Coordinates of C-alpha atoms and ligand atoms in Angstrom, one line a residue:
X1 CA 0.2 0.1 -0.3
X2 CA 1.7 3.1 -1.1
X3 CA 2.0 5.7 1.9
X4 CA 0.1 8.9 1.0
X5 CA 0.8 10.6 4.5
X6 CA 4.1 12.4 3.2
X7 CA 2.6 13.9 0.4
X8 CA -0.5 15.2 2.6
X9 CA 2.0 16.7 4.8
X10 CA 3.5 18.5 2.0
X11 CA 0.7 19.7 0.2
X12 CA -0.5 21.4 3.4
X13 CA 3.1 23.1 3.6
X14 CA 2.9 23.7 -0.5
X15 CA 4.6 27.6 -1.4
X16 CA 2.9 29.4 -4.2
X17 CA 3.9 28.7 -7.9
X18 CA 5.5 32.2 -8.4
X19 CA 7.3 31.8 -5.3
X20 CA 8.9 28.8 -6.6
X21 CA 10.2 30.9 -9.6
X22 CA 11.7 33.4 -7.6
X23 CA 13.8 30.9 -5.4
X24 CA 14.8 29.2 -7.9
X25 CA 15.9 30.9 -11.6
X26 CA 16.6 27.3 -13.3
X27 CA 13.3 25.8 -12.1
X28 CA 12.1 26.1 -15.6
X29 CA 14.6 23.7 -17.0
X30 CA 14.4 21.3 -13.2
X31 CA 11.0 20.7 -13.9
X32 CA 10.2 20.0 -17.4
X33 CA 11.4 16.7 -19.4
X34 CA 11.8 15.9 -22.7
X35 CA 11.2 12.9 -25.4
X36 CA 12.3 12.7 -29.2
X37 CA 11.2 16.4 -29.8
X38 CA 8.5 16.9 -27.2
X39 CA 8.6 19.2 -24.8
X40 CA 6.6 19.0 -21.1
X41 CA 7.1 21.4 -18.6
X42 CA 5.7 21.2 -15.7
X43 CA 7.0 23.8 -14.0
X44 CA 3.9 25.7 -13.0
X45 CA 2.7 24.1 -10.7
X46 CA 3.3 23.9 -7.0
X47 CA 5.7 20.8 -7.2
X48 CA 8.9 21.1 -5.8
X49 CA 12.0 18.8 -5.4
X50 CA 10.5 17.2 -2.0
X51 CA 7.1 17.2 -3.5
X52 CA 8.6 15.1 -6.7
X53 CA 10.5 12.8 -4.6
X54 CA 7.4 11.8 -2.8
X55 CA 5.3 11.4 -5.5
X56 CA 8.2 9.3 -7.2
X57 CA 8.1 7.5 -4.4
X58 CA 4.8 6.9 -4.5
X59 CA 4.8 5.3 -8.1
X60 CA 7.5 3.3 -6.3
X61 CA 5.8 2.0 -3.8
X62 CA 3.1 1.5 -6.0
X63 CA 4.9 -1.3 -8.1
X64 CA 5.0 0.6 -11.4
X65 CA 8.3 -0.6 -12.7
X66 CA 7.0 -4.7 -12.3
X67 CA 3.6 -3.3 -13.5
X68 CA 5.1 -1.5 -16.9
X69 CA 6.8 -4.9 -17.5
X70 CA 3.9 -6.9 -17.2
X71 CA 1.6 -4.9 -19.4
X72 CA 4.3 -4.7 -22.2
X73 CA 5.2 -8.5 -21.8
X74 CA 1.7 -10.0 -22.4
X75 CA 0.7 -10.2 -18.7
X76 CA -3.3 -10.7 -18.1
X77 CA -2.8 -7.3 -16.2
X78 CA -6.5 -6.7 -17.0
X79 CA -7.7 -9.4 -14.4
X80 CA -11.4 -8.5 -13.8
X81 CA -11.9 -9.9 -18.0
X82 CA -8.3 -12.3 -17.6
X83 CA -6.8 -10.6 -20.5
X84 CA -3.6 -9.2 -21.7
X85 CA -3.0 -5.5 -22.3
X86 CA -1.1 -5.4 -25.4
X87 CA -2.3 -2.5 -27.6
X88 CA 1.3 -1.5 -27.7
X89 CA 2.2 -4.5 -29.7
X90 CA 0.2 -3.1 -32.3
X91 CA 2.6 0.2 -33.1
X92 CA 6.0 -2.1 -33.1
X93 CA 5.1 -4.7 -35.9
X94 CA 8.5 -5.1 -36.3
X95 CA 9.4 -6.0 -32.7
X96 CA 10.0 -9.1 -30.8
X97 CA 7.7 -11.7 -29.8
X98 CA 5.0 -10.7 -27.5
X99 CA 3.3 -14.1 -25.8
X100 CA 0.3 -13.5 -23.8
X101 CA -0.3 -17.2 -23.9
X102 CA 2.6 -18.9 -24.8
X103 CA 2.2 -18.0 -28.9
X104 CA 3.5 -15.2 -30.3
X105 CA 1.0 -12.6 -31.4
X106 CA 3.2 -10.3 -33.8
X107 CA 2.9 -12.6 -36.8
X108 CA -0.9 -11.9 -36.6
X109 CA -0.2 -7.8 -35.7
X110 CA 2.0 -7.8 -39.3
X111 CA -0.9 -9.6 -40.9
X112 CA -3.8 -7.9 -39.9
X113 CA -1.6 -4.6 -40.9
X114 CA -0.6 -5.9 -44.1
X115 CA -4.0 -6.3 -44.8
X116 CA -5.2 -3.2 -43.8
X117 CA -2.3 -1.5 -46.1
X118 CA -3.5 -4.0 -49.2
X119 CA -6.9 -2.5 -49.0
X120 CA -6.2 0.7 -48.0
X121 CA -3.7 1.0 -51.2
X122 CA -6.7 -0.9 -53.3
X123 CA -9.4 2.0 -52.3
X124 CA -7.2 5.1 -52.7
X125 CA -6.1 4.4 -55.8
X126 CA -9.3 3.3 -57.6
X127 CA -9.1 -0.6 -57.6
X128 CA -11.0 -1.1 -55.2
X129 CA -14.5 0.4 -56.1
X130 CA -18.0 -0.1 -55.4
X131 CA -20.4 -2.6 -57.0
X132 CA -21.3 -0.4 -59.4
X133 CA -17.8 -0.2 -60.7
X134 CA -17.6 3.6 -58.8
X135 CA -14.4 5.1 -57.5
X136 CA -15.1 5.3 -53.4
X137 CA -14.8 8.9 -52.6
X138 CA -16.4 8.8 -48.6
X139 CA -16.0 6.8 -46.4
X140 CA -18.4 6.6 -42.8
X141 CA -17.0 5.1 -40.3
X142 CA -19.8 3.7 -37.8
X143 CA -19.0 2.9 -34.3
X144 CA -18.9 4.2 -31.1
X145 CA -16.7 4.9 -28.0
X146 CA -13.4 3.4 -28.5
X147 CA -14.6 2.5 -32.3
X148 CA -15.1 6.0 -33.1
X149 CA -13.6 8.4 -30.7
X150 CA -10.1 7.7 -32.1
X151 CA -10.6 7.4 -35.4
X152 CA -12.4 10.9 -35.6
X153 CA -10.1 12.4 -33.7
X154 CA -7.2 11.4 -35.2
X155 CA -8.6 12.0 -38.8
X156 CA -9.4 15.9 -37.8
X157 CA -6.1 16.2 -36.3
X158 CA -4.3 14.8 -39.3
X159 CA -6.5 16.8 -41.8
X160 CA -3.7 18.4 -44.0
X161 CA -2.1 14.8 -44.7
X162 CA -5.4 14.2 -46.2
X163 CA -5.3 13.0 -49.4
X164 CA -7.9 9.9 -49.4
X165 CA -11.8 9.8 -49.6
X166 CA -13.6 11.9 -47.5
X167 CA -13.5 10.2 -43.9
X168 CA -17.5 10.7 -42.1
X169 CA -18.4 9.4 -38.6
X170 CA -21.7 8.3 -37.2
X171 CA -21.7 7.2 -33.5
X172 CA -25.0 8.1 -32.1
X173 CA -28.0 6.2 -32.1
X174 CA -30.1 9.4 -32.9
X175 CA -31.3 9.2 -36.5
X176 CA -30.4 12.6 -36.9
X177 CA -26.7 11.4 -36.8
X178 CA -26.7 8.9 -39.7
X179 CA -29.3 11.2 -41.4
X180 CA -27.0 14.4 -41.3
X181 CA -24.0 12.1 -42.8
X182 CA -26.3 10.3 -45.1
X183 CA -27.2 13.6 -47.1
X184 CA -23.6 14.7 -47.3
X185 CA -22.4 11.2 -49.4
X186 CA -23.2 9.8 -52.4
X187 CA -23.9 6.2 -51.7
X188 CA -22.7 5.1 -55.0
X189 CA -19.1 5.9 -54.0
X190 CA -19.7 5.1 -50.2
X191 CA -18.0 2.4 -48.0
X192 CA -19.3 2.1 -44.7
X193 CA -16.8 0.7 -42.4
X194 CA -18.6 -0.6 -38.8
X195 CA -16.5 -0.7 -36.2
X196 CA -17.3 -2.7 -33.4
X197 CA -14.9 -4.8 -31.1
X198 CA -17.9 -6.7 -29.9
X199 CA -20.3 -6.4 -33.0
X200 CA -23.6 -6.1 -30.5
X201 CA -23.4 -2.4 -29.6
X202 CA -27.1 -1.4 -30.1
X203 CA -25.7 2.1 -31.7
X204 CA -23.5 0.5 -34.1
X205 CA -25.9 -1.8 -35.2
X206 CA -28.6 0.2 -35.6
X207 CA -26.5 2.5 -37.6
X208 CA -25.3 -0.1 -39.9
X209 CA -28.9 -1.7 -40.1
X210 CA -30.2 1.5 -41.3
X211 CA -27.2 2.3 -43.7
X212 CA -28.1 -1.5 -45.3
X213 CA -31.6 -0.8 -46.1
X214 CA -30.7 2.8 -47.1
X215 CA -28.2 1.1 -49.8
X216 CA -30.6 -1.9 -50.8
X217 CA -33.5 0.8 -51.2
X218 CA -31.2 3.2 -53.8
X219 CA -28.9 0.4 -55.3
X220 CA -30.5 -3.0 -54.8
X221 CA -30.2 -5.4 -52.4
X222 CA -27.1 -7.5 -54.3
X223 CA -25.3 -3.8 -54.3
X224 CA -25.5 -3.7 -50.7
X225 CA -22.5 -6.1 -49.3
X226 CA -19.9 -4.5 -51.5
X227 CA -20.1 -1.2 -49.9
X228 CA -19.6 -2.6 -46.6
X229 CA -16.3 -3.4 -44.5
X230 CA -16.2 -4.2 -40.6
X231 CA -13.4 -4.1 -37.9
X232 CA -14.3 -6.3 -35.6
X233 CA -13.1 -9.4 -33.3
X234 CA -16.4 -11.2 -33.7
X235 CA -15.9 -12.5 -37.4
X236 CA -19.3 -15.1 -36.9
X237 CA -21.5 -11.6 -36.6
X238 CA -19.8 -9.9 -39.2
X239 CA -20.6 -12.7 -41.6
X240 CA -24.2 -12.6 -40.0
X241 CA -24.8 -9.4 -41.2
X242 CA -23.2 -10.0 -44.5
X243 CA -19.8 -8.9 -44.8
X244 CA -17.8 -10.3 -46.9
X245 CA -14.7 -12.3 -45.2
X246 CA -12.2 -10.3 -47.4
X247 CA -13.2 -6.7 -46.3
X248 CA -13.3 -7.7 -42.7
X249 CA -10.1 -6.7 -40.2
X250 CA -10.3 -8.8 -37.1
X251 CA -8.1 -8.0 -34.2
X252 CA -7.8 -9.8 -30.8
X253 CA -9.7 -9.0 -27.2
X254 CA -6.3 -7.9 -25.9
X255 CA -6.8 -5.0 -27.7
X256 CA -9.3 -2.6 -25.1
X257 CA -11.9 -0.5 -27.5
X258 CA -10.3 3.1 -26.0
X259 CA -6.6 1.8 -26.8
X260 CA -7.5 0.1 -30.2
X261 CA -6.8 3.3 -32.6
X262 CA -3.5 1.6 -33.3
X263 CA -4.7 -1.6 -35.3
X264 CA -8.0 -2.1 -37.5
X265 CA -10.0 0.0 -35.7
X266 CA -7.7 2.9 -37.0
X267 CA -8.5 1.7 -40.8
X268 CA -10.6 4.9 -41.4
X269 CA -7.5 6.5 -40.5
X270 CA -5.2 4.8 -42.5
X271 CA -7.9 5.6 -45.5
X272 CA -8.0 9.2 -45.3
X273 CA -4.0 9.8 -44.7
X274 CA -2.5 6.8 -46.3
X275 CA -0.3 3.5 -45.1
X276 CA 3.0 5.7 -45.0
X277 CA 1.5 8.3 -42.6
X278 CA -0.3 5.8 -40.5
X279 CA 3.3 3.8 -39.9
X280 CA 4.6 7.2 -38.9
X281 CA 1.6 7.5 -36.8
X282 CA 2.7 4.3 -35.0
X283 CA 6.0 4.8 -34.7
X284 CA 5.2 8.2 -32.8
X285 CA 3.4 5.4 -30.3
X286 CA 6.0 3.1 -30.3
X287 CA 8.6 6.1 -29.5
X288 CA 6.8 6.9 -26.6
X289 CA 6.8 3.3 -25.8
X290 CA 10.4 3.4 -25.7
X291 CA 10.5 6.1 -23.9
X292 CA 8.1 5.0 -21.1
X293 CA 10.0 1.7 -20.8
X294 CA 13.7 3.3 -20.7
X295 CA 13.5 6.4 -19.4
X296 CA 14.5 7.3 -15.5
X297 CA 11.1 8.2 -13.6
X298 CA 12.7 11.7 -12.9
X299 CA 12.7 12.4 -16.6
X300 CA 9.8 10.3 -18.1
X301 CA 6.5 12.2 -19.7
X302 CA 4.1 9.6 -18.9
X303 CA 5.3 8.9 -15.6
X304 CA 5.5 13.1 -14.8
X305 CA 2.0 13.8 -16.4
X306 CA 0.5 11.2 -14.0
X307 CA 2.2 12.2 -11.2
X308 CA 1.1 15.7 -11.8
X309 CA -2.8 14.7 -12.4
X310 CA -2.2 12.5 -8.8
X311 CA -0.9 15.5 -7.2
X312 CA -3.8 17.7 -8.5
X313 CA -6.6 15.6 -8.2
X314 CA -6.1 12.9 -5.1
X315 CA -3.3 15.3 -3.1
X316 CA -5.0 18.6 -3.6
X317 CA -8.0 17.6 -4.1
X318 CA -8.8 19.4 -7.6
X319 CA -11.9 17.3 -8.9
X320 CA -11.3 18.1 -12.7
X321 CA -8.7 19.3 -15.0
X322 CA -9.1 20.8 -18.3
X323 CA -7.1 20.0 -21.5
X324 CA -6.9 22.5 -23.6
X325 CA -5.3 22.1 -27.2
X326 CA -4.2 25.6 -28.9
X327 CA -4.4 23.4 -31.9
X328 CA -8.0 23.8 -33.8
X329 CA -7.4 20.2 -35.4
X330 CA -7.0 18.6 -32.0
X331 CA -10.9 19.7 -30.9
X332 CA -11.7 16.4 -30.4
X333 CA -8.7 15.4 -27.7
X334 CA -10.9 16.3 -25.2
X335 CA -14.0 14.1 -26.2
X336 CA -11.3 11.3 -26.8
X337 CA -9.6 11.6 -23.1
X338 CA -12.7 11.6 -21.7
X339 CA -13.0 7.9 -22.9
X340 CA -9.6 7.1 -21.9
X341 CA -9.3 8.6 -18.7
X342 CA -12.4 8.7 -17.3
X343 CA -13.7 5.0 -18.8
X344 CA -10.5 3.5 -17.5
X345 CA -9.9 5.3 -13.9
X346 CA -13.7 5.9 -13.6
X347 CA -13.6 3.0 -10.6
X348 CA -14.3 2.9 -7.0
X349 CA -13.3 -0.7 -6.4
X350 CA -9.6 -1.9 -6.3
X351 CA -7.8 -4.8 -8.0
X352 CA -8.1 -6.9 -5.0
X353 CA -12.1 -6.1 -4.5
X354 CA -11.6 -3.9 -2.0
X355 CA -13.3 -0.1 -2.0
X356 CA -10.6 2.6 -3.1
X357 CA -10.5 4.5 -0.1
X358 CA -9.7 8.0 -2.2
X359 CA -11.1 9.8 -5.3
X360 CA -10.0 8.3 -8.5
X361 CA -10.1 9.5 -12.1
X362 CA -10.8 13.1 -12.4
X363 CA -13.4 14.9 -14.9
X364 CA -11.9 15.4 -17.6
X365 CA -13.3 18.2 -20.0
X366 CA -11.6 21.0 -21.9
X367 CA -12.1 22.7 -25.5
X368 CA -9.4 24.0 -28.1
X369 CA -8.2 27.1 -27.6
X370 CA -9.0 30.2 -27.9
X371 CA -12.1 29.3 -28.2
X372 CA -12.7 27.9 -24.4
X373 CA -10.8 31.8 -24.1
X374 CA -14.5 33.5 -24.6
X375 CA -16.3 31.1 -22.5
X376 CA -15.0 29.1 -19.5
X377 CA -11.6 30.5 -18.9
X378 CA -13.5 33.5 -16.6
X379 CA -14.1 30.3 -14.3
X380 CA -10.4 28.9 -14.7
X381 CA -9.1 32.7 -13.8
X382 CA -11.9 33.5 -11.1
X383 CA -13.9 30.9 -10.2
X384 CA -13.8 29.6 -6.4
X385 CA -12.6 26.1 -7.7
X386 CA -9.5 25.3 -8.8
X387 CA -9.3 23.9 -12.3
X388 CA -5.6 22.6 -13.2
X389 CA -4.9 23.2 -16.7
X390 CA -3.2 21.1 -19.3
X391 CA -2.1 23.3 -22.4
X392 CA -1.1 21.3 -25.9
X393 CA 0.5 23.1 -28.6
X394 CA 3.0 23.2 -31.7
X395 CA 5.9 25.4 -32.5
X396 CA 4.3 25.7 -35.8
X397 CA 1.5 24.8 -38.0
X398 CA 0.5 24.1 -41.2
X399 CA -0.5 27.2 -42.9
X400 CA 2.9 29.2 -43.4
X401 CA 0.9 32.0 -45.5
X402 CA -1.1 32.3 -41.9
X403 CA 2.0 32.5 -39.6
X404 CA 0.2 35.1 -38.2
X405 CA -2.5 33.3 -37.0
X406 CA -0.1 31.0 -35.3
X407 CA 1.8 33.9 -33.6
X408 CA -1.2 35.1 -31.9
X409 CA -2.3 31.7 -31.2
X410 CA 0.7 30.8 -29.3
X411 CA 0.9 34.2 -27.9
X412 CA -2.4 33.5 -26.2
X413 CA -1.5 30.1 -25.1
X414 CA 1.4 31.3 -22.8
X415 CA -0.8 34.1 -21.8
X416 CA -2.9 31.8 -20.1
X417 CA -0.5 30.0 -18.2
X418 CA 1.3 33.1 -17.3
X419 CA -1.8 34.9 -15.7
X420 CA -3.3 31.8 -14.3
X421 CA 0.2 31.2 -12.1
X422 CA 0.5 35.1 -11.8
X423 CA -2.8 36.2 -11.3
X424 CA -3.2 40.0 -10.0
X425 CA -3.3 41.6 -7.0
X426 CA -5.7 43.7 -5.5
X427 CA -2.6 46.6 -5.1
X428 CA -2.5 46.1 -8.9
X429 CA -6.2 46.1 -9.9
X430 CA -6.6 49.3 -7.8
X431 CA -3.7 50.9 -9.6
X432 CA -5.0 50.5 -12.9
X433 CA -8.1 51.6 -12.0
X434 CA -7.0 55.0 -10.8
X435 CA -5.2 55.3 -13.8
X436 CA -8.5 54.5 -15.6
X437 CA -9.8 57.6 -13.9
X438 CA -11.8 55.8 -11.0
X439 CA -11.7 56.7 -7.3
X440 CA -13.0 56.7 -3.5
X441 CA -15.6 53.8 -3.1
X442 CA -16.2 53.3 -6.8
X443 CA -12.8 52.5 -7.5
X444 CA -12.7 50.1 -4.4
X445 CA -15.9 48.5 -6.0
X446 CA -14.8 48.2 -9.1
X447 CA -10.9 46.8 -8.2
X448 CA -12.3 43.8 -6.5
X449 CA -13.7 42.6 -9.4
X450 CA -10.3 42.6 -11.4
X451 CA -8.2 40.9 -9.3
X452 CA -6.6 37.7 -10.2
X453 CA -6.1 35.5 -7.7
X454 CA -3.2 33.4 -9.4
X455 CA -1.1 30.1 -8.0
X456 CA -3.3 28.3 -10.9
X457 CA -1.2 25.1 -11.9
X458 CA -0.8 24.3 -15.1
X459 CA 1.5 21.8 -17.3
X460 CA 2.1 22.5 -21.4
X461 CA 3.1 19.8 -23.7
X462 CA 4.8 21.4 -26.5
X463 CA 5.4 19.7 -29.7
X464 CA 7.7 20.8 -33.4
X465 CA 4.3 20.5 -35.8
X466 CA 1.1 18.2 -35.2
X467 CA 2.2 15.4 -37.6
X468 CA 1.1 11.8 -37.8
X469 CA 4.4 10.8 -35.6
X470 CA 3.9 13.6 -33.1
X471 CA 0.3 12.6 -32.9
X472 CA 1.5 8.9 -32.1
X473 CA 3.5 10.4 -29.5
X474 CA 0.6 12.6 -28.2
X475 CA -1.6 9.1 -27.9
X476 CA 0.8 7.0 -26.4
X477 CA 1.4 9.6 -23.7
X478 CA -2.1 10.0 -22.3
X479 CA -2.3 6.2 -22.4
X480 CA 0.8 5.5 -20.1
X481 CA -0.4 8.6 -18.2
X482 CA -3.7 6.8 -17.3
X483 CA -2.1 3.9 -16.6
X484 CA 0.7 5.2 -14.4
X485 CA -2.6 6.6 -12.2
X486 CA -4.4 3.4 -12.4
X487 CA -1.5 1.8 -11.0
X488 CA -1.0 4.1 -8.4
X489 CA -4.5 4.2 -7.5
X490 CA -4.5 0.4 -7.4
X491 CA -7.5 0.0 -9.8
X492 CA -8.0 -1.6 -12.9
X493 CA -7.8 0.7 -15.9
X494 CA -8.7 -1.7 -18.7
X495 CA -12.0 -3.1 -17.8
X496 CA -15.8 -0.5 -18.0
X497 CA -18.3 -2.5 -16.2
X498 CA -19.9 0.8 -15.5
X499 CA -21.0 1.1 -18.3
X500 CA -22.9 -1.7 -18.4
X501 CA -26.4 -0.8 -16.1
X502 CA -27.8 2.1 -18.4
X503 CA -27.2 -0.5 -21.4
X504 CA -29.6 -3.3 -19.7
X505 CA -32.3 -0.8 -18.5
X506 CA -32.1 1.1 -22.1
X507 CA -33.0 -2.5 -23.2
X508 CA -35.6 -2.9 -20.8
X509 CA -37.1 0.5 -21.4
X510 CA -37.1 0.5 -25.2
X511 CA -40.7 -1.7 -25.6
X512 CA -42.0 0.6 -23.2
X513 CA -41.6 3.5 -26.1
X514 CA -43.3 1.4 -28.8
X515 CA -46.4 3.2 -30.2
X516 CA -49.1 1.8 -28.4
X517 CA -47.4 0.8 -25.4
X518 CA -49.0 2.2 -22.3
X519 CA -47.7 -0.1 -19.4
X520 CA -44.8 1.7 -17.4
X521 CA -46.1 -0.6 -14.3
X522 CA -43.0 -1.3 -12.1
X523 CA -41.0 1.8 -13.3
X524 CA -40.1 4.7 -10.7
X525 CA -42.1 7.6 -10.3
X526 CA -39.8 10.0 -12.2
X527 CA -39.3 7.5 -15.5
X528 CA -43.8 6.8 -15.4
X529 CA -43.9 11.0 -15.5
X530 CA -41.3 11.1 -18.3
X531 CA -42.8 7.9 -20.2
X532 CA -46.0 9.9 -20.0
X533 CA -44.7 13.1 -21.2
X534 CA -43.0 11.5 -24.3
X535 CA -46.3 9.5 -25.2
X536 CA -48.3 12.7 -25.1
X537 CA -46.2 14.4 -27.3
X538 CA -46.1 12.5 -29.7
X539 CA -48.1 13.1 -33.1
Ligands
F6P1 O1 -19.7 1.6 -23.7 C1 -18.7 0.9 -23.8 C2 -17.7 0.6 -24.8 O2 -18.0 -1.0 -24.4 C3 -16.8 1.2 -24.8 O3 -15.6 0.3 -24.0 C4 -16.4 0.6 -26.4 O4 -15.4 1.4 -26.7 C5 -17.6 1.3 -26.6 O5 -18.9 0.5 -25.9 C6 -17.9 0.3 -28.6 O6 -18.0 -1.1 -27.7 P1 -17.6 -2.1 -29.5 O7 -16.7 -1.8 -30.3 O8 -17.4 -3.4 -28.8 O9 -19.0 -1.3 -30.0

């Protein structure tokens, strides 16, 4: 059991961040780390040398090194599901043998990647066509959760490299989602990629059935199967749906849904950017794996990012963290990280079956800068709650002709973390109000509204430019961060039992929403009232 008491004591005595900078001219260098072109700066937090040492000790006591080795070796660390956790094998296709059950999985990884590559090359070159011979111009990825968020985030992030078909995403069971996408595509030139690890997820199967029905109505029943590919571990079910085996891309159950972007679940990304760029994305992830495995904890980005998270969430008690990419094309990163972090570490029971005695994963939220500045940053700067912020930015953009925009973007990113840390005192606010012509009680009243408490922590991750390799590094960095936090908290980051109850109840409630159905006995009063309202307002 890790000992948290020393950290609690240090937290109670922590010094203001600005004072730490004043006391140590080399603080920025001392409280940052680099990995293959990335710079992670955590100097704008209250972590000092003693706190860092205690945090590192916490990770040691939790057995991080052994747990990390177990994960990479293919041990069944997802204990509640009895599975290995080997998404790292997907991004290291040329790596040595990995043998979760005594058999090397790497030949299968290479075969799956080669099949994806062949298919992507054929489709992108026009050798694979729709049944009528039309070239595929649109790809619609139908999936949800890990079968949607990763590919959608990455396709958006790497859009400057998108030289293949236009890729669309349908996830929500809300008919509006598929209706809106279908209105934008030419069915005769569209491939639907149904992505579902289980191939039972209601949203995905409902959307896939709707796509098939639309295809059959528009192009005929014989043509429909030719417009489908599937990504799944459940090949009997893909066959039942009518998807020809040559367009089914399988993967093993040792890849968790929210960690699956690196393999066949990334097919729509590969179709968009091509196999070479996809390989660069994998290489970025593999580079972060090497860094995570081989770099000492004091300079290890995933470890340090995790420790800042533990410090802010579990020790300082800040319940949420904001992810703030100053990169418009990372606008889906907060949603992606919500699943990665909250589905992984939103648990209350420890690996050994006992209750966890502290708060586990924080609430993760955020938005691309600078948009957030004109929305919720008010609360970040002056709200009564402290929200640790995680800034991300690229030194360069993809629009050399718009370099002025990028300068402004970066200036804003740097200014925000500086403003959060420095704040503005009442004296300074008074001085500024006086300079603006205020005096007396009005000056005093106004000045108080213009005080910024400061001492608000943030970390910043800088990268050269948002290229495929860099995106791979970033995604793998966050994956390992979640892993390290999970190890320290003593929970299983790789199951997700918490999503099941609501799904079961939805299945039970759906018949009550059928036309003409009136029975709701046995439901609670609120649910009965909500059902009555819906029935009363349907035409
Ligand atoms: O509802 C949770 C979940 O199981 C996620 O973990 C997963 O990413 C998503 O649903 C989709 O699952 P599948 O790929 O099996 O359709």
